[in-house]
Amino acid sequence: MTGLLASPSRRLAALGLLLAGINLGALALHVPGADTVGSPARANAFVGVVALGLGVYLVAVRLVLREQLPRAAVWMIFGLAVAMRAALVPAPPFLSSDIYRYVWDGQVQAAGINPYRYIPADPALEPLRDLAIYPLINRKDYAHTIYPPAAQAVFAAIGQVSGSVIGMKLAMLGFEAMGVLAMLAVLRKAGLPPERILIYAWNPLTLWSFACDGHVDAVAVGLLGLALLARARRRDGLAGALLAAATLVKVLPLAVAPAFVRGGRLWRPVLAGTAVIIVLYLPYLGVGRGVLGFAGSYGAEEGYDTGAGYWLLAGLGHLGLSPPGFVRAYLLSAGLVLAALALRIAFGRNRPVAPDAVALCRDAGILAALATCAASPHYAWYYPWLTLPAVVAPLPAVIWLGAAPLLLLIDPFDDRFLWPALVFVPGLVLAARTVWQACRPRPAALLPQGTAR
């Protein structure tokens, strides 16, 4: 057996088959017809199985980064990535019901109605109700849609073709594939092995978030991948436009903007991005301030106004301290740290020399991880986009934070601090270790000849 797995490519294939088997095992735990995994015992078993898959994935990432693989290995990586997604697509979304709102918003727009105008339960939309989508929409009795205009444009386009969950899932996977292909091109430009695409393609969190539940974050992944490719090719205006579109799918991609203007390349991406934002908002402005949808109330519902929604402040609550008293200080501190890092990345001098594509993805990954951790959403699908820039710049903390929130798909304790600590504490440790290693003086023998210590 040891001889059969001596080859790195064979070991990688074995890990891929094991990961696929684990995902199928987790899927088998779902009770048909249940809108979640099933009983609490099944839900806990599901968490244990996907955690095992996370471990297999991390071993595969380590192998890809440390071993030299034949070029043909990339086809095996892609084949297993497609197969694992294909296995999950037919399954009903049972970890989240968000996709039903996407389909609904698409059908509302197909009927010529502004999706921000009515809540789903409004009598004006009664003719659009069906038994397949409408009963499963979350917040349908009180919340206008929360999704920004770029997401709505995608829903509208899909709504013209399909009104089904499967159709929406396939569209999300199409955007995801677009991002993966873009990152392959970035890898090629950076002169890095294409097998590194495994860091994203085999991430089990992407499988459950997009192939199973069809989250719209896949659109942001596709647009961000194209934006990184455009910036790596020094097409600054196009990169700014694509990043702006990604931001109007999910707000978090805005955090990586400083990486796109590094080296003084500022005005063209800013102008292009601003133009895209204006164009995307124009079709929906008939509802006035209502174009913001449920965004204003979402923070209160998720506990951000009281501080309970932030991981660190939730921890203070466990110590008997009052999170509401720390919200302003937390937001100010997080904002100052992000601003200082953004300014250093965008305008700092004497940066370490690195290929432009690598530096771009490294800076984007750091900014993305820091902003996401500061917001600390407790929904797992907010995190897999972090592994996209990590394909080119594989920082351990970023890879961990882009995959480990798989554990947040189900929280056995319904707690905002203790269970998420399994994700954030190792991430902080890995980040501190990377910073410490970067600050250590390099031995003279490893420095280029003629370089001062």
XYZ file of C-alpha atoms in Angstrom:
453
model
C 0.000 0.000 0.000
C 2.828 2.366 0.855
C 4.435 1.721 -2.519
C 1.204 2.446 -4.370
C 0.940 5.866 -2.693
C 4.609 6.786 -2.997
C 3.918 9.088 -5.927
C 2.667 12.583 -4.933
C 0.065 12.474 -7.713
C -1.287 9.152 -6.402
C -1.415 10.487 -2.873
C -3.283 13.524 -4.150
C -5.756 11.343 -6.044
C -6.324 9.259 -2.914
C -6.974 12.401 -0.873
C -9.396 13.666 -3.512
C -11.357 10.409 -3.551
C -11.427 10.403 0.248
C -12.719 13.985 0.301
C -15.412 13.121 -2.245
C -16.460 10.111 -0.174
C -16.646 12.214 2.984
C -18.877 14.761 1.264
C -21.181 12.012 0.023
C -21.322 10.630 3.546
C -22.265 14.048 4.917
C -24.937 14.417 2.236
C -26.373 11.003 3.167
C -27.058 12.308 6.683
C -29.694 14.707 5.345
C -33.244 13.529 5.924
C -35.119 13.878 2.597
C -37.635 16.690 2.797
C -36.137 18.272 5.924
C -35.218 21.943 5.654
C -32.088 21.274 7.712
C -29.958 18.167 8.179
C -32.592 16.480 10.307
C -32.495 15.587 14.003
C -29.968 17.235 16.357
C -28.022 13.968 16.429
C -27.767 13.986 12.631
C -26.760 17.642 12.656
C -23.960 16.938 15.139
C -22.828 13.969 13.062
C -22.836 16.205 9.988
C -20.487 18.656 11.709
C -18.133 15.824 12.620
C -18.067 14.424 9.089
C -17.429 17.777 7.385
C -14.707 18.510 9.957
C -13.011 15.319 8.812
C -13.301 16.599 5.235
C -11.676 19.861 6.306
C -8.695 17.898 7.614
C -8.336 15.950 4.363
C -8.511 19.198 2.378
C -5.742 20.816 4.439
C -3.503 17.776 3.908
C -4.143 18.055 0.144
C -3.259 21.764 0.220
C -0.005 20.985 2.027
C 0.849 18.337 -0.565
C 0.201 20.691 -3.493
C 2.363 23.417 -1.957
C 5.279 21.152 -0.992
C 5.446 18.477 -3.692
C 6.245 18.713 -7.369
C 3.338 17.330 -9.360
C 3.088 16.473 -13.053
C 1.179 18.928 -15.223
C -1.517 16.311 -15.765
C -2.394 16.544 -12.065
C -4.377 19.720 -12.723
C -6.852 17.734 -14.828
C -7.374 15.314 -11.981
C -7.916 18.255 -9.629
C -10.506 19.732 -11.962
C -12.185 16.392 -12.575
C -12.704 15.716 -8.887
C -13.771 19.317 -8.242
C -16.472 19.039 -10.923
C -17.558 15.595 -9.702
C -17.909 16.760 -6.101
C -20.045 19.703 -7.194
C -22.148 17.562 -9.496
C -22.974 15.259 -6.581
C -24.328 18.152 -4.506
C -26.248 20.114 -7.159
C -29.339 17.839 -7.248
C -29.658 17.956 -3.445
C -32.168 20.434 -2.028
C -30.524 23.369 -0.226
C -30.807 22.267 3.398
C -28.188 24.411 5.148
C -29.698 27.742 4.067
C -32.887 28.932 2.384
C -31.406 32.089 0.830
C -31.582 30.709 -2.702
C -35.382 30.826 -2.652
C -35.214 34.600 -2.287
C -32.840 34.769 -5.269
C -35.291 32.840 -7.444
C -38.184 34.932 -6.152
C -36.403 38.226 -6.871
C -35.654 36.961 -10.381
C -39.311 36.085 -10.975
C -40.457 39.443 -9.604
C -38.174 41.238 -12.072
C -39.268 38.963 -14.906
C -42.781 40.281 -14.199
C -41.469 43.845 -14.619
C -41.581 44.764 -10.916
C -38.816 46.433 -8.914
C -37.663 43.792 -6.366
C -37.093 46.482 -3.722
C -40.692 47.710 -3.852
C -42.610 44.962 -2.054
C -42.010 42.294 0.549
C -42.862 38.828 -0.801
C -46.016 38.615 1.334
C -47.432 41.834 -0.136
C -50.820 41.259 -1.827
C -49.477 42.981 -4.967
C -47.259 39.939 -5.605
C -49.904 37.308 -4.939
C -50.113 36.260 -8.636
C -46.416 35.271 -8.542
C -46.707 32.885 -5.601
C -46.204 29.177 -6.180
C -45.798 26.089 -4.031
C -42.155 25.435 -4.971
C -40.507 28.773 -4.069
C -42.736 31.161 -2.136
C -43.394 29.041 1.009
C -39.641 28.563 1.539
C -38.597 32.235 1.349
C -37.100 33.411 4.637
C -38.284 36.716 6.153
C -41.014 36.896 3.525
C -43.529 38.497 5.924
C -41.489 41.538 6.936
C -38.239 42.013 4.979
C -37.610 43.642 1.635
C -34.811 42.042 -0.338
C -31.333 42.775 1.004
C -29.325 41.950 -2.127
C -27.539 44.843 -3.916
C -28.084 45.797 -7.580
C -25.365 43.605 -9.158
C -26.874 40.553 -7.483
C -30.327 41.666 -8.595
C -29.132 42.038 -12.186
C -27.931 38.431 -12.055
C -31.229 37.250 -10.544
C -33.123 39.116 -13.264
C -31.071 37.531 -16.043
C -31.529 34.048 -14.602
C -35.230 34.713 -14.012
C -35.686 35.210 -17.742
C -34.387 31.672 -18.340
C -35.270 29.608 -15.287
C -37.477 29.871 -12.234
C -36.017 26.835 -10.498
C -33.532 26.269 -7.701
C -31.442 23.995 -9.925
C -31.214 26.717 -12.570
C -30.026 29.215 -9.969
C -27.462 26.755 -8.606
C -26.047 26.086 -12.071
C -25.735 29.815 -12.696
C -23.859 30.263 -9.409
C -21.479 27.448 -10.349
C -20.962 29.122 -13.723
C -19.780 32.296 -12.011
C -17.586 30.245 -9.697
C -16.004 28.502 -12.704
C -15.344 31.917 -14.232
C -13.382 32.922 -11.133
C -11.425 29.660 -11.116
C -10.414 30.047 -14.770
C -9.369 33.634 -14.116
C -7.139 32.513 -11.243
C -5.556 29.881 -13.459
C -4.547 32.707 -15.767
C -3.176 34.688 -12.802
C -1.149 31.628 -11.736
C 0.249 31.361 -15.247
C 1.195 35.039 -15.246
C 2.906 34.646 -11.864
C 4.818 31.596 -13.106
C 3.284 29.361 -10.439
C 2.089 25.742 -10.777
C -1.547 25.475 -11.940
C -2.129 22.696 -9.391
C -2.426 25.401 -6.755
C -5.962 25.966 -7.998
C -6.821 23.093 -5.642
C -6.680 25.582 -2.758
C -9.976 26.972 -3.995
C -11.432 24.150 -6.096
C -11.284 21.477 -3.365
C -12.235 23.752 -0.493
C -15.182 21.838 1.017
C -16.769 25.093 2.166
C -17.124 26.193 -1.466
C -18.813 22.879 -2.275
C -21.474 23.192 0.422
C -21.919 26.961 -0.007
C -22.339 26.997 -3.777
C -23.081 23.515 -5.134
C -25.473 22.597 -2.324
C -26.963 25.926 -1.222
C -26.273 28.071 -4.296
C -25.236 31.229 -2.445
C -24.860 34.419 -4.444
C -21.338 34.843 -3.040
C -20.300 32.699 -6.018
C -21.045 35.689 -8.264
C -18.681 37.824 -6.182
C -16.047 35.064 -6.478
C -16.318 35.095 -10.270
C -16.140 38.876 -10.533
C -13.259 39.113 -8.049
C -11.289 36.505 -9.971
C -11.746 38.490 -13.189
C -10.820 41.706 -11.365
C -7.580 40.175 -10.053
C -6.724 38.953 -13.540
C -7.424 42.364 -15.071
C -5.279 44.115 -12.463
C -2.459 41.577 -12.914
C -2.538 42.442 -16.630
C -2.491 46.152 -15.720
C -5.954 46.830 -17.137
C -6.766 49.130 -14.255
C -10.084 50.525 -15.448
C -11.541 47.090 -16.126
C -10.250 45.835 -12.772
C -11.958 48.715 -10.956
C -15.215 48.104 -12.800
C -15.220 44.390 -11.985
C -14.339 44.985 -8.335
C -17.181 47.494 -8.045
C -19.583 44.941 -9.501
C -18.349 42.335 -6.990
C -18.931 44.846 -4.186
C -22.538 45.276 -5.326
C -23.039 41.544 -4.940
C -21.557 41.386 -1.431
C -20.077 44.435 0.284
C -16.967 42.712 1.673
C -14.946 42.688 -1.613
C -14.666 46.473 -1.216
C -12.041 45.743 1.443
C -9.502 44.606 -1.184
C -9.688 47.867 -3.174
C -6.395 49.243 -1.728
C -4.542 46.300 -3.291
C -5.843 47.400 -6.696
C -4.499 50.945 -6.421
C -1.076 49.955 -5.095
C 1.730 51.952 -6.666
C -0.374 55.036 -7.354
C -2.663 53.352 -9.901
C -5.674 55.193 -8.486
C -7.834 57.324 -10.743
C -8.712 54.940 -13.546
C -10.067 52.124 -11.309
C -11.873 54.625 -9.072
C -13.601 56.336 -11.979
C -14.512 53.056 -13.668
C -15.799 51.577 -10.418
C -17.893 54.651 -9.641
C -19.433 54.544 -13.110
C -20.370 50.871 -12.686
C -22.000 51.552 -9.307
C -24.099 54.368 -10.795
C -25.161 52.307 -13.809
C -26.142 49.316 -11.680
C -28.216 51.394 -9.262
C -30.080 53.401 -11.913
C -32.726 50.778 -12.856
C -33.798 50.410 -9.221
C -33.877 54.037 -8.018
C -37.632 54.341 -8.536
C -38.147 53.201 -4.943
C -35.917 55.945 -3.533
C -34.251 55.034 -0.252
C -35.963 51.667 -0.462
C -33.190 50.612 -2.827
C -31.179 49.739 0.291
C -33.764 47.063 1.043
C -33.419 45.186 4.317
C -29.796 46.271 4.812
C -30.664 48.846 7.470
C -32.509 46.344 9.664
C -30.226 43.383 9.032
C -27.549 44.619 11.429
C -30.031 44.871 14.283
C -31.424 41.410 13.542
C -27.923 39.890 13.589
C -26.931 41.626 16.811
C -24.423 44.101 15.387
C -26.069 47.089 17.039
C -25.707 45.523 20.487
C -22.272 44.040 19.790
C -23.447 40.444 20.201
C -22.885 39.832 16.487
C -19.139 40.483 16.724
C -17.085 37.533 17.855
C -14.766 39.451 20.213
C -17.602 41.399 21.806
C -19.634 38.213 22.218
C -16.638 36.881 24.162
C -16.729 39.911 26.451
C -20.361 39.092 27.095
C -19.291 35.670 28.374
C -17.006 37.466 30.865
C -19.921 39.471 32.207
C -18.950 42.675 30.414
C -21.489 44.617 28.402
C -20.910 44.350 24.627
C -23.077 47.435 23.821
C -20.637 49.598 25.755
C -17.775 48.462 23.553
C -19.394 48.616 20.095
C -18.203 52.119 19.264
C -14.669 51.459 20.520
C -14.532 48.152 18.619
C -15.702 49.697 15.356
C -13.305 52.626 15.746
C -10.357 50.331 16.497
C -11.151 47.963 13.641
C -11.626 50.898 11.272
C -8.290 52.458 12.231
C -6.418 49.164 11.803
C -8.003 48.524 8.401
C -7.372 52.118 7.316
C -3.703 51.986 8.366
C -3.191 48.697 6.539
C -5.034 49.989 3.476
C -2.862 53.112 3.309
C 0.328 51.092 3.731
C -0.665 48.695 0.963
C -1.906 51.372 -1.419
C 0.734 54.039 -0.922
C 3.530 52.580 1.222
C 7.094 52.651 -0.044
C 9.932 50.178 0.288
C 7.558 47.227 -0.048
C 9.235 43.802 -0.398
C 9.963 42.992 -4.022
C 7.645 40.285 -5.426
C 6.029 39.468 -8.760
C 3.127 41.881 -9.223
C 0.455 39.166 -9.381
C 1.737 37.581 -6.169
C 1.897 40.906 -4.333
C -1.592 41.790 -5.551
C -3.105 38.531 -4.316
C -1.144 38.602 -1.060
C -2.371 42.110 -0.251
C -5.917 41.264 -1.344
C -5.938 38.136 0.806
C -4.705 39.996 3.902
C -7.242 42.795 3.484
C -10.080 40.365 2.788
C -9.283 38.191 5.803
C -8.899 41.110 8.192
C -12.137 42.792 7.085
C -14.094 39.539 7.215
C -12.772 38.669 10.651
C -13.565 42.167 11.930
C -17.166 41.725 10.773
C -17.071 38.078 11.985
C -20.286 36.954 10.251
C -21.588 33.733 11.724
C -22.769 32.469 8.336
C -20.188 30.129 6.808
C -20.738 31.171 3.183
C -19.288 34.632 3.862
C -15.788 33.102 4.055
C -14.911 30.858 1.068
C -14.006 33.829 -1.153
C -10.863 34.237 0.966
C -9.308 31.170 -0.662
C -9.472 32.742 -4.133
C -6.433 35.076 -3.754
C -4.817 32.388 -1.566
C -4.418 30.282 -4.719
C -1.601 32.631 -5.756
C -0.473 33.841 -2.312
C -1.108 30.894 0.057
C -0.954 32.516 3.474
C -1.811 29.848 6.092
C -4.185 32.052 8.096
C -6.104 33.081 4.977
C -6.461 29.488 3.795
C -7.672 28.427 7.231
C -10.197 31.264 7.492
C -11.475 30.514 3.993
C -12.190 26.856 4.787
C -12.563 26.286 8.553
C -15.916 28.158 8.808
C -17.273 24.907 7.415
C -17.750 24.240 11.137
C -20.192 27.169 11.280
C -22.651 25.563 8.872
C -24.284 24.164 11.998
C -23.606 25.520 15.487
C -24.434 22.795 18.009
C -24.427 25.323 20.875
C -26.077 28.312 19.124
C -23.347 30.512 20.560
C -21.627 33.478 18.916
C -18.288 33.037 20.702
C -17.373 29.559 21.948
C -18.063 27.526 18.819
C -16.747 30.188 16.375
C -13.567 30.271 18.480
C -12.662 26.995 16.780
C -12.317 29.068 13.606
C -10.953 32.392 14.812
C -8.421 31.326 17.457
C -6.380 29.082 15.098
C -6.632 31.812 12.468
C -5.142 34.361 14.863
C -2.388 31.932 15.858
C -1.487 31.261 12.217
C -1.480 34.982 11.434
C 0.782 35.733 14.430
C 3.142 32.948 13.389
C 3.379 34.329 9.842
C 4.091 37.845 11.114
C 6.738 36.551 13.537
C 8.463 34.587 10.783
C 8.395 37.625 8.479
C 9.996 39.797 11.159
C 12.819 37.375 11.937
C 16.179 38.416 10.452
C 17.184 36.176 7.590
C 20.503 34.316 7.909
C 23.285 35.948 5.911
C 23.677 32.824 3.810
C 20.113 33.191 2.556
C 20.412 36.848 1.602
C 21.218 37.777 -1.991
C 24.864 38.635 -2.498
C 25.587 42.261 -1.723
C 22.427 42.762 0.316
C 22.741 44.494 3.677
C 21.241 42.685 6.632
